[in-house]
Short mmCIF file of C-alpha atoms in Angstrom, two decimals:
data_model
loop_
_atom_site.label_atom_id
_atom_site.label_comp_id
_atom_site.label_asym_id
_atom_site.label_seq_id
_atom_site.Cartn_x
_atom_site.Cartn_y
_atom_site.Cartn_z
CA MET K 5 101.35 116.96 185.72
CA LYS K 6 100.36 118.71 182.49
CA ASP K 7 102.56 118.04 179.43
CA SER K 8 104.42 121.31 178.77
CA ASP K 9 103.72 121.04 175.03
CA GLN K 10 99.99 121.15 175.79
CA ILE K 11 100.10 124.31 177.90
CA ALA K 12 98.00 126.85 176.03
CA GLY K 13 97.89 130.62 175.73
CA SER K 14 96.17 133.40 173.85
CA VAL K 15 97.91 134.40 170.59
CA PHE K 16 96.69 137.09 168.21
CA GLN K 17 99.31 136.96 165.47
CA ILE K 18 102.42 135.10 164.36
CA GLN K 19 104.27 137.37 161.97
CA ARG K 20 106.76 135.53 159.78
CA TRP K 21 109.72 137.17 158.06
CA SER K 22 110.02 139.97 160.58
CA VAL K 23 113.22 142.02 160.32
CA HIS K 24 112.60 144.78 162.89
CA ASP K 25 112.49 142.79 166.14
CA GLY K 26 116.09 141.64 166.44
CA ASP K 27 118.90 140.30 164.29
CA GLY K 28 118.29 138.35 161.11
CA ILE K 29 115.05 136.91 159.80
CA ARG K 30 112.64 136.31 162.67
CA SER K 31 109.12 135.26 163.51
CA THR K 32 107.32 137.52 165.98
CA VAL K 33 104.74 135.84 168.20
CA PHE K 34 102.21 138.35 169.54
CA LEU K 35 100.55 137.33 172.81
CA LYS K 36 97.31 138.84 174.08
CA GLY K 37 96.95 140.61 177.40
CA CYS K 38 98.50 143.86 178.62
CA PRO K 39 98.21 145.90 181.87
CA LEU K 40 99.09 149.19 180.13
CA ARG K 41 96.70 151.44 178.24
CA CYS K 42 99.07 153.57 176.19
CA LYS K 43 97.23 156.38 174.42
CA TRP K 44 99.22 155.74 171.21
CA CYS K 45 99.12 151.92 171.33
CA ALA K 46 99.79 150.25 167.99
CA ASN K 47 98.16 146.99 169.12
CA PRO K 48 95.07 147.81 171.21
CA GLU K 49 93.66 144.43 170.19
CA SER K 50 96.28 142.98 172.54
CA TRP K 51 94.90 144.57 175.74
CA ASN K 52 92.25 141.96 176.48
CA ILE K 53 93.59 138.43 176.89
CA ASN K 54 90.33 137.01 175.52
CA PRO K 55 89.37 136.79 171.82
CA GLU K 56 87.74 139.90 170.37
CA ILE K 57 86.14 140.99 167.12
CA LEU K 58 87.33 144.01 165.18
CA TYR K 59 84.48 145.73 163.33
CA PHE K 60 85.66 148.00 160.51
CA ARG K 61 82.48 149.92 159.74
CA ASP K 62 83.88 151.58 156.63
CA ARG K 63 84.18 148.15 155.00
CA CYS K 64 80.58 147.15 155.76
CA THR K 65 78.21 147.16 152.75
CA GLY K 66 75.12 146.16 154.72
CA CYS K 67 74.80 142.74 153.08
CA ALA K 68 73.40 141.35 156.39
CA GLN K 69 75.26 138.04 156.13
CA CYS K 70 76.78 138.62 159.57
CA SER K 71 73.39 139.24 161.16
CA LEU K 72 71.94 136.09 159.61
CA ALA K 73 74.90 134.06 160.91
CA CYS K 74 74.70 135.41 164.47
CA ASN K 75 72.70 133.26 166.89
CA HIS K 76 73.04 135.66 169.82
CA GLN K 77 71.19 138.76 168.54
CA ALA K 78 74.43 140.73 168.64
CA ILE K 79 73.83 142.22 165.17
CA PRO K 80 70.18 143.41 164.99
CA MET K 81 68.68 144.37 161.63
CA ASP K 82 66.14 146.91 160.45
CA GLY K 83 64.63 146.34 157.04
CA GLY K 84 67.38 143.89 156.15
CA ILE K 85 70.19 146.28 157.08
CA PRO K 86 72.50 145.61 160.10
CA LEU K 87 71.92 148.36 162.66
CA SER K 88 74.84 147.93 165.02
CA PHE K 89 77.18 145.53 166.76
CA ALA K 90 76.10 144.80 170.35
CA ARG K 91 79.36 143.66 171.90
CA GLU K 92 77.72 142.86 175.22
CA LYS K 93 75.78 140.07 173.49
CA CYS K 94 78.70 138.79 171.38
CA CYS K 95 80.24 135.45 172.41
CA CYS K 96 83.13 135.78 169.91
CA CYS K 97 82.22 132.56 168.13
CA GLY K 98 83.52 134.08 164.90
CA ASP K 99 80.56 133.01 162.71
CA CYS K 100 80.00 136.59 161.54
CA CYS K 101 83.66 136.94 160.54
CA GLU K 102 83.58 133.80 158.44
CA VAL K 103 80.63 134.96 156.32
CA CYS K 104 81.63 138.62 155.88
CA PRO K 105 82.66 139.07 152.21
CA ASN K 106 84.44 142.39 152.79
CA GLY K 107 86.56 141.78 155.88
CA ALA K 108 84.49 144.20 157.94
CA LYS K 109 84.63 141.80 160.90
CA LYS K 110 87.83 140.08 161.98
CA MET K 111 88.42 137.69 164.86
CA ILE K 112 91.49 138.54 166.94
CA GLY K 113 93.02 136.00 169.27
CA SER K 114 92.90 132.23 169.56
CA LEU K 115 93.92 129.66 172.13
CA MET K 116 97.03 127.80 170.99
CA THR K 117 99.18 125.17 172.67
CA VAL K 118 102.97 125.40 172.84
CA GLU K 119 103.10 122.50 170.38
CA GLU K 120 100.89 124.34 167.87
CA VAL K 121 102.98 127.52 168.02
CA ILE K 122 106.28 125.64 167.70
CA LYS K 123 104.95 123.72 164.70
CA ILE K 124 104.47 127.04 162.87
CA LEU K 125 107.83 128.44 163.97
CA LYS K 126 109.73 125.34 162.80
CA ARG K 127 108.70 126.05 159.21
CA ASP K 128 111.23 128.87 159.07
CA SER K 129 114.01 127.33 161.17
CA ILE K 130 116.38 127.14 158.21
CA PHE K 131 116.01 130.90 157.66
CA TYR K 132 116.69 131.58 161.34
CA ARG K 133 119.95 129.62 161.09
CA GLU K 134 121.12 131.11 157.79
CA SER K 135 120.40 134.73 158.81
CA LYS K 136 121.32 134.40 162.50
CA GLY K 137 117.72 135.25 163.29
CA GLY K 138 115.15 133.57 165.53
CA VAL K 139 111.90 134.18 167.36
CA THR K 140 110.74 137.31 169.20
CA PHE K 141 107.84 137.20 171.67
CA SER K 142 105.82 140.41 171.77
CA GLY K 143 102.32 141.59 172.59
CA GLY K 144 100.59 142.96 174.48
CA GLU K 145 102.80 142.19 177.40
CA PRO K 146 104.27 138.69 176.95
CA PHE K 147 104.88 138.23 180.69
CA ALA K 148 101.12 138.61 181.28
CA GLN K 149 101.09 134.93 180.21
CA SER K 150 104.26 134.00 182.07
CA GLU K 151 103.84 130.20 182.17
CA PHE K 152 102.94 129.97 178.48
CA LEU K 153 105.82 132.29 177.54
CA ARG K 154 108.32 130.30 179.60
CA GLU K 155 107.35 127.03 177.93
CA LEU K 156 107.55 128.61 174.47
CA ILE K 157 111.05 129.91 175.21
CA LEU K 158 112.21 126.52 176.51
CA ALA K 159 110.74 124.73 173.49
CA CYS K 160 112.63 127.10 171.17
CA LYS K 161 115.87 126.56 173.11
CA ARG K 162 115.52 122.79 172.71
CA LEU K 163 115.49 123.42 168.97
CA ALA K 164 118.49 125.80 169.19
CA ILE K 165 116.33 128.74 168.06
CA ASP K 166 117.48 132.18 169.19
CA THR K 167 114.84 133.86 171.37
CA ALA K 168 114.05 137.46 172.27
CA VAL K 169 111.22 139.17 174.12
CA GLU K 170 109.77 142.64 173.68
CA THR K 171 108.33 143.77 177.01
CA SER K 172 106.83 146.89 178.56
CA GLY K 173 108.72 145.99 181.72
CA TYR K 174 105.51 146.08 183.76
CA PHE K 175 105.47 142.64 185.39
CA GLU K 176 106.20 140.88 188.66
CA TRP K 177 109.85 139.86 188.75
CA LYS K 178 109.10 136.42 190.22
CA ASP K 179 106.96 135.64 187.16
CA ALA K 180 109.70 136.56 184.68
CA GLU K 181 113.08 135.79 186.24
CA ASP K 182 113.38 132.18 185.01
CA SER K 183 112.38 133.10 181.46
CA ILE K 184 114.75 136.06 181.27
CA LYS K 185 117.68 133.78 182.11
CA GLU K 186 116.86 131.65 179.06
CA LEU K 187 116.41 134.48 176.55
CA ASP K 188 119.13 135.55 174.12
CA THR K 189 117.93 139.17 173.92
CA VAL K 190 115.59 141.37 175.95
CA PHE K 191 113.92 144.48 174.50
CA ILE K 192 112.37 146.62 177.21
CA ASP K 193 110.49 149.91 176.79
CA ILE K 194 111.13 153.17 178.56
CA LYS K 195 108.30 155.48 177.60
CA HIS K 196 108.85 158.42 179.93
CA MET K 197 111.01 159.17 182.98
CA ASP K 198 108.44 161.36 184.75
CA GLU K 199 106.14 159.15 186.81
CA GLU K 200 103.07 161.39 186.61
CA VAL K 201 103.38 161.84 182.85
CA HIS K 202 103.85 158.10 182.50
CA LYS K 203 100.68 157.44 184.50
CA ARG K 204 98.67 159.86 182.36
CA LEU K 205 99.89 158.35 179.10
CA THR K 206 99.90 154.65 179.97
CA GLY K 207 97.65 154.25 183.01
CA VAL K 208 100.44 152.90 185.23
CA SER K 209 103.47 154.16 187.16
CA ASN K 210 106.94 153.71 185.68
CA ARG K 211 108.50 152.65 189.01
CA LYS K 212 108.09 148.91 188.49
CA ILE K 213 109.35 149.27 184.92
CA LEU K 214 112.54 151.07 185.93
CA GLU K 215 113.12 148.56 188.73
CA ASN K 216 112.82 145.72 186.22
CA VAL K 217 115.20 147.49 183.83
CA LEU K 218 117.77 147.42 186.63
CA ARG K 219 117.11 143.78 187.47
CA ILE K 220 117.26 142.62 183.87
CA SER K 221 120.47 144.50 183.11
CA GLN K 222 122.09 142.87 186.14
CA LYS K 223 121.06 139.38 185.02
CA HIS K 224 121.44 139.73 181.26
CA HIS K 225 124.12 141.04 178.89
CA GLU K 226 121.93 141.41 175.79
CA VAL K 227 119.48 144.17 176.80
CA ILE K 228 118.19 146.84 174.42
CA ILE K 229 116.06 149.77 175.57
CA ARG K 230 113.28 150.73 173.19
CA VAL K 231 111.80 154.23 173.22
CA PRO K 232 108.54 154.94 171.35
CA LEU K 233 109.49 158.51 170.44
CA ILE K 234 106.59 160.97 170.32
CA SER K 235 106.91 164.61 169.29
CA GLY K 236 106.36 167.00 172.19
CA VAL K 237 105.81 164.16 174.65
CA ASN K 238 109.10 162.41 175.38
CA ASP K 239 111.57 163.74 172.80
CA ASP K 240 112.73 166.78 174.79
CA ARG K 241 116.32 167.05 175.99
CA LYS K 242 115.38 166.87 179.70
CA ASN K 243 113.59 163.54 179.39
CA ILE K 244 116.21 161.98 177.12
CA GLU K 245 119.05 163.11 179.37
CA GLN K 246 117.30 161.76 182.48
CA MET K 247 116.88 158.40 180.75
CA CYS K 248 120.50 158.31 179.56
CA GLN K 249 121.82 159.25 183.00
CA PHE K 250 119.70 156.52 184.60
CA LEU K 251 120.96 153.95 182.10
CA GLN K 252 124.59 155.07 182.27
CA GLU K 253 124.77 155.05 186.06
CA ASN K 254 122.74 151.92 186.80
CA THR K 255 122.76 149.49 183.88
CA ARG K 256 124.88 147.65 181.36
CA ILE K 257 122.81 147.63 178.19
CA LEU K 258 123.70 147.12 174.52
CA GLY K 259 122.06 150.38 173.52
CA VAL K 260 118.87 152.30 172.79
CA GLU K 261 116.54 151.85 169.82
CA LEU K 262 114.26 154.76 168.90
CA LEU K 263 110.83 153.86 167.49
CA PRO K 264 109.15 156.88 165.87
CA TYR K 265 105.43 157.21 166.70
CA HIS K 266 102.88 156.02 164.14
CA SER K 267 99.09 156.05 164.18
CA LEU K 268 98.42 152.49 162.97
CA GLY K 269 96.51 151.65 166.13
CA HIS K 270 93.85 154.33 165.67
CA SER K 271 91.68 152.40 163.21
CA LYS K 272 91.85 149.33 165.44
CA MET K 273 90.73 151.36 168.48
CA ASN K 274 87.68 152.44 166.48
CA ALA K 275 87.08 148.87 165.33
CA LEU K 276 87.07 147.77 168.98
CA ASP K 277 84.70 150.60 170.01
CA ARG K 278 87.28 151.85 172.51
CA GLU K 279 87.98 155.35 173.71
CA GLY K 280 91.21 156.82 174.99
CA TRP K 281 93.20 157.27 171.80
CA GLU K 282 95.04 160.58 171.49
CA SER K 283 96.49 162.00 168.29
CA PHE K 284 100.22 162.60 168.47
CA SER K 285 102.93 163.62 165.99
CA THR K 286 105.98 161.80 164.69
CA PRO K 287 109.33 163.50 165.33
CA ASP K 288 110.87 164.78 162.10
CA ALA K 289 114.28 163.67 160.85
CA GLU K 290 116.03 166.64 162.47
CA LYS K 291 114.56 165.84 165.89
CA MET K 292 115.47 162.17 165.52
CA GLU K 293 119.08 163.12 164.88
CA GLN K 294 119.08 165.50 167.85
CA VAL K 295 117.88 162.74 170.17
CA LYS K 296 120.46 160.31 168.78
CA LYS K 297 123.21 162.86 169.45
CA ILE K 298 122.12 163.24 173.07
CA ILE K 299 122.21 159.46 173.51
CA ALA K 300 125.67 159.32 171.94
CA GLU K 301 126.88 162.05 174.33
CA TYR K 302 126.36 159.53 177.13
CA SER K 303 128.40 156.90 175.25
CA ILE K 304 125.26 154.82 174.70
CA GLN K 305 124.93 153.09 171.36
CA ASN K 306 122.06 153.96 169.02
CA ILE K 307 120.64 150.71 167.64
CA ASP K 308 118.62 150.39 164.44
CA PHE K 309 117.21 147.14 163.04
CA LYS K 310 115.84 148.71 159.85
#
């Protein structure tokens, strides 16, 4: 039987001193792999579970160091100037990233064992204790790597570290049930109540997500709904009221946290040579207050970790 500390998974970032993903000072562990394709995604580098290379063309000065370092003809040259980045030939060895002097190429994702992740998290354990913080697992969709996530949670619990997960809710219940029982807090997204709109914006139905919201709220007392709020998309009274009615009648949650839309993922989509991004708008302060009032009308708490 494999030692649980040696179970490995794909990680693309461990963000220390995070204060927006739960109480206190936290570390947020971002896992790769996600079944959704949200058109506003802040972390499109999380979609593919495998390592990838971000290529920021505006940072490239044409020094050709990357092309000289590549042994797979993925960066052809013409007259000493790199022509393009042929992803179909790239093996993601990372050699081009190491020699780039301007950060135009960046490797995203690496295979890490539970032991390696915990070693990093333990560095800040004193801050978790003093601030009543802990560790939040995010992504991507953390439950896309259910075995790895479960072992990370259990390893944290053995060290008395508070644990939370930030999930899209799109997962098979059998893969997540054991982990959810061990977590201290569950953040779960509701992006839109209309199934067809949800499909168009994320690529998947919201049925499984809403079913998992119900299951989690029945099993867990520390559940927070997160709403990525987008102007003209899901901030209208009808959608917010439908969500609040669903939550009020079927769940027992701590409250709702509104996350105003931002466009930080756009540059990363370009750097990954991906299509599908759509430009949206951030709700203004007046709209944010209107939505908060609707939520309060249903006696649901507005939560803010800022």
